[in-house]
PDB file of C-alpha atoms in Angstrom:
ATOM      1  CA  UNK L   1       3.784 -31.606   9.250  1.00 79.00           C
ATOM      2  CA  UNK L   2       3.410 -35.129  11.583  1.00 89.00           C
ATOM      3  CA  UNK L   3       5.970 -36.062  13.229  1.00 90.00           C
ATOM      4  CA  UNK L   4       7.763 -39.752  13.424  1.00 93.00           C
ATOM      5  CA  UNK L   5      10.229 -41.641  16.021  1.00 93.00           C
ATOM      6  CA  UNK L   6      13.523 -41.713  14.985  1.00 93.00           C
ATOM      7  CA  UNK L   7      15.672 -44.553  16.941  1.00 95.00           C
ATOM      8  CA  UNK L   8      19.454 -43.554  17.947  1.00 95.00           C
ATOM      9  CA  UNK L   9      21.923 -45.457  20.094  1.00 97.00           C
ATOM     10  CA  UNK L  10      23.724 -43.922  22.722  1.00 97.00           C
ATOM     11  CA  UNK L  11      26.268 -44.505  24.961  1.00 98.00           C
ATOM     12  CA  UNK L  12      24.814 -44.586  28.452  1.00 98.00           C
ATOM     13  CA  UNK L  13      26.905 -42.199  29.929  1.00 98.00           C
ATOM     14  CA  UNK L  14      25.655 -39.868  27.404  1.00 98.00           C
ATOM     15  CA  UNK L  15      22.367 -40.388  27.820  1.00 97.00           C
ATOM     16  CA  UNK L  16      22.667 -39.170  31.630  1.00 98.00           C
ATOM     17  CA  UNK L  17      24.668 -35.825  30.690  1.00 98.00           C
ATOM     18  CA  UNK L  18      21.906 -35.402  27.913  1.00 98.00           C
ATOM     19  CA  UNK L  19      18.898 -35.831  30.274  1.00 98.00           C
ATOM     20  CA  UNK L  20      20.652 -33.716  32.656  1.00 98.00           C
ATOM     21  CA  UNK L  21      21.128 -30.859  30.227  1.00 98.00           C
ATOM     22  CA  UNK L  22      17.168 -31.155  29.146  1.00 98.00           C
ATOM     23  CA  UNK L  23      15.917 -30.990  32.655  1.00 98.00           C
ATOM     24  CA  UNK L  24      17.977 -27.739  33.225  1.00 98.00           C
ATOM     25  CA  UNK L  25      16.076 -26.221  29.802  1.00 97.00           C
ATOM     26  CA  UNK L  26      13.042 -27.509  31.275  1.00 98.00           C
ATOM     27  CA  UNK L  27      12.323 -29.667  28.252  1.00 98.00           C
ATOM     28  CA  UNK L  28      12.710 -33.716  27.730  1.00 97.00           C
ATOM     29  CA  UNK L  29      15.423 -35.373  25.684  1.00 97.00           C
ATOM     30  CA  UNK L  30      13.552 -36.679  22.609  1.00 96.00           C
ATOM     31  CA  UNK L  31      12.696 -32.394  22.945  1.00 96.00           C
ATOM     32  CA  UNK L  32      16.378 -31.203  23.446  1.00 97.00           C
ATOM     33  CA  UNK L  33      17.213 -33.745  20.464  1.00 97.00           C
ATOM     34  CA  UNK L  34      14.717 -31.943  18.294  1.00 96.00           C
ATOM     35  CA  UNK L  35      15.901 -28.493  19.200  1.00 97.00           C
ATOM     36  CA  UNK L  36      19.500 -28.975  18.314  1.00 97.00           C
ATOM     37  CA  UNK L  37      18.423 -30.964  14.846  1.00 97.00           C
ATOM     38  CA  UNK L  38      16.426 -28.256  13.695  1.00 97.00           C
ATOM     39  CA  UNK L  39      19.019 -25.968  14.922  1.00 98.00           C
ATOM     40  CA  UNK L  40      21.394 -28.046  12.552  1.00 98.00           C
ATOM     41  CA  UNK L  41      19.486 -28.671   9.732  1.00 98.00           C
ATOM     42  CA  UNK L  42      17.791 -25.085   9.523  1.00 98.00           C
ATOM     43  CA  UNK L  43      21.714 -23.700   9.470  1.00 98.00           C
ATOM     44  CA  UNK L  44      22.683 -26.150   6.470  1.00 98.00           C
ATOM     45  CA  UNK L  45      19.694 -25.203   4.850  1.00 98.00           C
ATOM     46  CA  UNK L  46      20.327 -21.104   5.005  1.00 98.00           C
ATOM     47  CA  UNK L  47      24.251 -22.092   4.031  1.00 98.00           C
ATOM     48  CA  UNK L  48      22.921 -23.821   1.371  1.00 98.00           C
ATOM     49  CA  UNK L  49      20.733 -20.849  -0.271  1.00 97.00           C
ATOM     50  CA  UNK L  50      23.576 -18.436   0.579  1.00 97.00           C
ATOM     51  CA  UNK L  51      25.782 -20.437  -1.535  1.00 97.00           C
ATOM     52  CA  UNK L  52      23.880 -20.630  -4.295  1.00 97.00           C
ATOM     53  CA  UNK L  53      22.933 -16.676  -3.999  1.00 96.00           C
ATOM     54  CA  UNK L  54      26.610 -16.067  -4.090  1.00 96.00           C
ATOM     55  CA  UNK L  55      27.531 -18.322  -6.924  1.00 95.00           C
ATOM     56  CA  UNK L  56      24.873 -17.208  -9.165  1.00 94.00           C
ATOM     57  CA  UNK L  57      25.888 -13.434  -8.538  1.00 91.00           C
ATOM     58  CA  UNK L  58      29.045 -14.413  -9.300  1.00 89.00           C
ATOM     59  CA  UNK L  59      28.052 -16.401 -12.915  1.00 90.00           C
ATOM     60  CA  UNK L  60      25.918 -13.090 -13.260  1.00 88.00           C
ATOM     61  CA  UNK L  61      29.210 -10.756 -13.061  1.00 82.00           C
ATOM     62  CA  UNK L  62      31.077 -13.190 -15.040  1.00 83.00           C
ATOM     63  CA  UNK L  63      28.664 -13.460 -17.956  1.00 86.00           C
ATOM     64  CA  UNK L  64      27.944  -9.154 -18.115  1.00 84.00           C
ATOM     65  CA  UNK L  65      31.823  -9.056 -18.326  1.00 76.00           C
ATOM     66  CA  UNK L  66      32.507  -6.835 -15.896  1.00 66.00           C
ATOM     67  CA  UNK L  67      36.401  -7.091 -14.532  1.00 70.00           C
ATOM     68  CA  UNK L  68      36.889  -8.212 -10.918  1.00 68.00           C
ATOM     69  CA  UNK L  69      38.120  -5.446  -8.958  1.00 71.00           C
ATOM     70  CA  UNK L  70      41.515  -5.152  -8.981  1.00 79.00           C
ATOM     71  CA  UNK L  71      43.579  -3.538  -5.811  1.00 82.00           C
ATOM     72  CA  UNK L  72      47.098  -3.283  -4.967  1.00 84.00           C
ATOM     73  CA  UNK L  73      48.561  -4.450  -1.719  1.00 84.00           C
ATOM     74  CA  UNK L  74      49.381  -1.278  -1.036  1.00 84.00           C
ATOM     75  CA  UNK L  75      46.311   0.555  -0.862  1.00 85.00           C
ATOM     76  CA  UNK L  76      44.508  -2.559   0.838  1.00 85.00           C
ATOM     77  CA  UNK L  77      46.732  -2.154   4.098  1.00 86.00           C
ATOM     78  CA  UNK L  78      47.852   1.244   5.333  1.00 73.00           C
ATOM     79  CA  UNK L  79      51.334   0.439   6.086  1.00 62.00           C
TER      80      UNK L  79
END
């Protein structure tokens, strides 16, 4: 997959921490930007099929009526 500028604004003083924190990683900003993006959208994208994995095991339980376990408060926490 190609890849394509994206344009942000940023404050200036930002800019200077940011550059800062990408020479120290030995990698360039638009580089450090790309890193933590990925990082970001990879996460939202691995919530996202979690969800849905847990949501459809729970329409799954809910549709083979089985009961939800059931517990008192007792044997939960030794007391």
């Amino acid at each position: 997959m190609g890849s394509r500028n994206v344009t942000i604004q940023l404050d200036e003083a930002v800019i200077r921490r940011a550059k800062i924190a990408a020479a120290r990683r030995h990698t360039s900003l638009s580089g450090l930007l790309a890193q933590q993006i990925t990082k970001i959208a990879d996460s939202d994208e691995r919530y996202e099929r979690a969800k849905q994995e847990a949501l459809a095991l729970m329409d799954e339980a809910a549709r083979s009526g089985e009961s939800a376990p059931s517990w008192t408060r007792e044997e939960l926490y030794d007391r």
